[in-house]
mmCIF file of C-alpha atoms in Angstrom:
data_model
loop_
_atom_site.group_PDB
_atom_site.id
_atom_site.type_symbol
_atom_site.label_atom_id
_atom_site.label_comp_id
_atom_site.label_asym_id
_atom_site.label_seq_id
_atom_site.Cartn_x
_atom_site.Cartn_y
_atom_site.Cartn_z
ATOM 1 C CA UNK A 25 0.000 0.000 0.000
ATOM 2 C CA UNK A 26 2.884 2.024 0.623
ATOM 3 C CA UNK A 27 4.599 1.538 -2.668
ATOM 4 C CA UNK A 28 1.284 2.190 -4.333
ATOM 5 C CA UNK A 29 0.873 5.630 -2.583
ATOM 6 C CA UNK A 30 4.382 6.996 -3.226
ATOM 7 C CA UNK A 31 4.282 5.402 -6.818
ATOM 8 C CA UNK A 32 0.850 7.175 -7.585
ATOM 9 C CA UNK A 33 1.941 11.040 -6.092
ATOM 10 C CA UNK A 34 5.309 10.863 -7.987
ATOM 11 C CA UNK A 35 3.608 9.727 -10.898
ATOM 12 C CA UNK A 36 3.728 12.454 -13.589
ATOM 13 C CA UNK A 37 0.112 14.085 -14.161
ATOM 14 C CA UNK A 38 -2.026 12.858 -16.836
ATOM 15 C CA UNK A 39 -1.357 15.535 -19.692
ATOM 16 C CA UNK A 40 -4.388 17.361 -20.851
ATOM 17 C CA UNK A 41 -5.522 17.243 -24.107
ATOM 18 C CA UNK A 42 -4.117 20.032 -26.542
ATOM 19 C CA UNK A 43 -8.028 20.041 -28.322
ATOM 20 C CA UNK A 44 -9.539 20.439 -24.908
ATOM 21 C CA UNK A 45 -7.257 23.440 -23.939
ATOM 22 C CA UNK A 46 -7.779 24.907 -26.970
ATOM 23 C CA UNK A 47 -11.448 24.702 -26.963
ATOM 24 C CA UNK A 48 -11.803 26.121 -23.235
ATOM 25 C CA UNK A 49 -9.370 28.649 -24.470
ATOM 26 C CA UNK A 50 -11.729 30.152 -27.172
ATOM 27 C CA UNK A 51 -14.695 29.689 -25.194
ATOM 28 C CA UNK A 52 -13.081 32.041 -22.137
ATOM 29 C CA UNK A 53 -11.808 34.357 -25.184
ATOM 30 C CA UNK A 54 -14.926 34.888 -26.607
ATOM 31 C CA UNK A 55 -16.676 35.243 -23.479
ATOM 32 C CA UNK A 56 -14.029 37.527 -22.201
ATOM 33 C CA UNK A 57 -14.408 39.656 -25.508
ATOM 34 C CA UNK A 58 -11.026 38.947 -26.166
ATOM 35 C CA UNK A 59 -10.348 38.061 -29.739
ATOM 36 C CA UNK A 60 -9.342 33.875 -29.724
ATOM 37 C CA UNK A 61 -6.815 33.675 -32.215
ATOM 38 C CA UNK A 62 -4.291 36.024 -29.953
ATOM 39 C CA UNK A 63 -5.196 33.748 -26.860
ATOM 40 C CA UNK A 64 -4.239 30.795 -28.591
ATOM 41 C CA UNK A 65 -0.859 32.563 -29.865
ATOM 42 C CA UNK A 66 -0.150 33.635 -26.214
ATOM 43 C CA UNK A 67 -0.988 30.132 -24.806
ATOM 44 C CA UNK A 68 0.744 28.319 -28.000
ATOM 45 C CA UNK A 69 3.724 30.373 -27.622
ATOM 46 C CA UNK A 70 3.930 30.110 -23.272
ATOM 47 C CA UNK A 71 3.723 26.683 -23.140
ATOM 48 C CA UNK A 72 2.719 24.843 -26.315
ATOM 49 C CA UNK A 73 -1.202 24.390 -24.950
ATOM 50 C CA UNK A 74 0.582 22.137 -22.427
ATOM 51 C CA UNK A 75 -0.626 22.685 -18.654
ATOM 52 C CA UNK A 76 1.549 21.064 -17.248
ATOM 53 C CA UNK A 77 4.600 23.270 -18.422
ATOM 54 C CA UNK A 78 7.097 24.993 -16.113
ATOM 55 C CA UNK A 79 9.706 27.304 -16.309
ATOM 56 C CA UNK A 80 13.074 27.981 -14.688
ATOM 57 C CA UNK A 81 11.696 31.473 -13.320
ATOM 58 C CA UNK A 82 8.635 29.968 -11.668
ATOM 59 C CA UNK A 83 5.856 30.572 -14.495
ATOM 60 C CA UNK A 84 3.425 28.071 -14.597
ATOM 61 C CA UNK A 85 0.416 26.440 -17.001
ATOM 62 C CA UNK A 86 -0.705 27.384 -20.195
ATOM 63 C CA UNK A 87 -0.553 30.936 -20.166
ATOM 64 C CA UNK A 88 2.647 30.560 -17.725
ATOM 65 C CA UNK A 89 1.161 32.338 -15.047
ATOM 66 C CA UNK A 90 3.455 33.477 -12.530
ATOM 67 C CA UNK A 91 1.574 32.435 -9.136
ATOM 68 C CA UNK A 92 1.702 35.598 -7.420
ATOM 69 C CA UNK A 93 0.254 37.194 -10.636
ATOM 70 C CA UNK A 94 -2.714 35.044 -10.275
ATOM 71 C CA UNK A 95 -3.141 34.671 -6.866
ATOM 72 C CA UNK A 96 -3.750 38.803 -7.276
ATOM 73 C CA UNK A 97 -6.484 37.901 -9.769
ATOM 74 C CA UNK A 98 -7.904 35.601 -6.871
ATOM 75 C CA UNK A 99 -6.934 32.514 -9.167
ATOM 76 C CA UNK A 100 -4.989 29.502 -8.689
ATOM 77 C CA UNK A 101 -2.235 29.046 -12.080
ATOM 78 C CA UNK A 102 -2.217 25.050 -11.243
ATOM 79 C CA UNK A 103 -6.146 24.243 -12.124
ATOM 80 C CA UNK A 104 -5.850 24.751 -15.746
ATOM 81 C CA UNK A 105 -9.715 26.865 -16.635
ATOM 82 C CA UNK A 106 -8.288 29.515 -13.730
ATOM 83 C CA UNK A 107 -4.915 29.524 -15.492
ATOM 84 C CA UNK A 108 -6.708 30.237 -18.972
ATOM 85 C CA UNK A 109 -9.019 33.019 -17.357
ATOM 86 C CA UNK A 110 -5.644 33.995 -15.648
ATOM 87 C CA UNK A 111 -3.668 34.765 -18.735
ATOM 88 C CA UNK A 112 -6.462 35.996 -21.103
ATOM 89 C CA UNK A 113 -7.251 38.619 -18.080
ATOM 90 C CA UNK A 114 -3.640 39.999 -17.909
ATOM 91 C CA UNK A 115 -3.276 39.948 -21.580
ATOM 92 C CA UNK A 116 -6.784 42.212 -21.578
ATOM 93 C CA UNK A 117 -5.400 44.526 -19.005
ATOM 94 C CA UNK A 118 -2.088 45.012 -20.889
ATOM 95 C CA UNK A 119 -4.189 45.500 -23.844
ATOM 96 C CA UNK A 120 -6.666 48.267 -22.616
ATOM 97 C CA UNK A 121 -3.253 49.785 -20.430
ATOM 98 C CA UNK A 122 -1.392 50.367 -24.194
ATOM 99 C CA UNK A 123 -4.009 49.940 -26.654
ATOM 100 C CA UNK A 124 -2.184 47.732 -29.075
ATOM 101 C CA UNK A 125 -1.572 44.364 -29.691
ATOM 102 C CA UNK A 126 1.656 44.072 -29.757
ATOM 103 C CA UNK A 127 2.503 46.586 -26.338
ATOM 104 C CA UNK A 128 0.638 44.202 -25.130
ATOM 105 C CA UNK A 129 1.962 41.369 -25.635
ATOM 106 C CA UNK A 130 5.328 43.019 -24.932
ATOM 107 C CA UNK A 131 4.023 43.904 -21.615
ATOM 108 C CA UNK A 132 2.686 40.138 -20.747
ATOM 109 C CA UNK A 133 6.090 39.214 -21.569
ATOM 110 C CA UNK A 134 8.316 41.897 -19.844
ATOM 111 C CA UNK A 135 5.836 43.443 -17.801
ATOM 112 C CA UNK A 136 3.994 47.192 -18.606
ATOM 113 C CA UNK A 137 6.909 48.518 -16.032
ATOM 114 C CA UNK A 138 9.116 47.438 -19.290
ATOM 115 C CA UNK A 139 7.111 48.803 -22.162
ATOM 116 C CA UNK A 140 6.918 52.087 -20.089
ATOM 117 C CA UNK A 141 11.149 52.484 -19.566
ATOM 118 C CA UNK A 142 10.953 51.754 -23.231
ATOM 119 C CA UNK A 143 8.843 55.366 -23.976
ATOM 120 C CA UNK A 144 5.710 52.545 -24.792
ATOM 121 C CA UNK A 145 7.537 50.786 -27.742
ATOM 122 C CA UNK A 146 8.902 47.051 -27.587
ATOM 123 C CA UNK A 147 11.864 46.068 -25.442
ATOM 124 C CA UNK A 148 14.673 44.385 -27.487
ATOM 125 C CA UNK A 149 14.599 41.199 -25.453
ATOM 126 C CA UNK A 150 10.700 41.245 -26.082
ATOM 127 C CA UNK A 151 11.154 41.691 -29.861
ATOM 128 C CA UNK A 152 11.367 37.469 -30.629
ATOM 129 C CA UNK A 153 8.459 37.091 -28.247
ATOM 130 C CA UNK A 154 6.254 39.442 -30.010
ATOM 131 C CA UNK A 155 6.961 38.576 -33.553
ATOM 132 C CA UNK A 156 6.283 34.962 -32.959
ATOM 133 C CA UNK A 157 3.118 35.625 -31.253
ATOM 134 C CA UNK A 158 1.794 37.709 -34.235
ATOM 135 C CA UNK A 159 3.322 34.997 -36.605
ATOM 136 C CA UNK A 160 0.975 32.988 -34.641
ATOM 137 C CA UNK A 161 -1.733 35.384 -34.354
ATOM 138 C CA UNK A 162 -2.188 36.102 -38.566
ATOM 139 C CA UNK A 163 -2.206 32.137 -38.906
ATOM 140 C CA UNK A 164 -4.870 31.338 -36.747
ATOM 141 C CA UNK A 165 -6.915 34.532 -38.548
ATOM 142 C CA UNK A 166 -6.462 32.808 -41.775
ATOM 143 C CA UNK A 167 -7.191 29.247 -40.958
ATOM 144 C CA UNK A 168 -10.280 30.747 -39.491
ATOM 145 C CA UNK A 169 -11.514 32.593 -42.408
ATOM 146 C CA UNK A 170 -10.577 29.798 -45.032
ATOM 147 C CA UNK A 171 -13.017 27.583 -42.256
ATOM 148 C CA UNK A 172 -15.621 30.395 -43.034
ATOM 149 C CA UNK A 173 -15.518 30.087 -46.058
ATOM 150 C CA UNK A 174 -15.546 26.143 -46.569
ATOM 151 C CA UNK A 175 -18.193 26.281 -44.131
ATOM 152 C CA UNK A 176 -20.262 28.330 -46.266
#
């Protein structure tokens, strides 16, 4: 019974399904008026749509949430829809705090303290960050609109 317990809490956690993430990403986008397609190129970027990613500086989930970032949101970063809300919210609130897409996303990566030093243009170590994310970003646009139209 022993062996069982310490074999099934050091046993790596069942990895969520990358379709399932995606899906409760766009549904907390839309509901969040947040446009999807830049919450799944934040959360494909982060972490790949994997929850159960880490990083070396403590970021965590999805969106990499950095705990103390979402425990000021009253979340928790571990469960993954509070994580999703989480990262979609900051992302928002960098958005309406610099009105563009990419400050924002320059601010979610470096922080809006960051973007501000910078006279509200793109740190250099934020450049890679941003340009992938828009890569991202104009991708998902068109795979949505050549689903439109099939769909039609």
């Amino acid at each position: 019974f022993t062996l069982l317990c310490v074999l099934l809490v050091n046993a790596p956690a069942q990895a969520t399904d990358v379709n399932a993430v995606k899906e409760t990403i766009v549904k907390h986008a839309i509901s969040m008026g947040v446009d999807p397609a830049i919450a799944l190129s934040i959360a494909r970027t982060e972490s790949g749509f994997r929850h159960e990613a880490r990083s070396s500086h403590g970021a965590v989930g999805v969106f990499q949430l950095m705990p103390s970032t979402a425990r000021r949101m009253g979340l928790n970063p571990y469960l993954l829809n509070d994580n999703i809300k989480g990262g979609i919210t900051y992302y928002k609130k960098m958005y309406e705090m610099f009105g563009s897409r990419e400050l924002a996303i320059a601010a979610y990566n470096s922080g809006p303290g960051a973007v501000k030093r910078c006279n509200n243009s793109i740190p250099k170590h934020s450049q890679p960050f941003v340009n992938k994310i828009m890569n991202d970003y104009r991708y998902y646009k068109s795979i949505g609109k050549v689903r439109r139209k099939i769909s039609r």
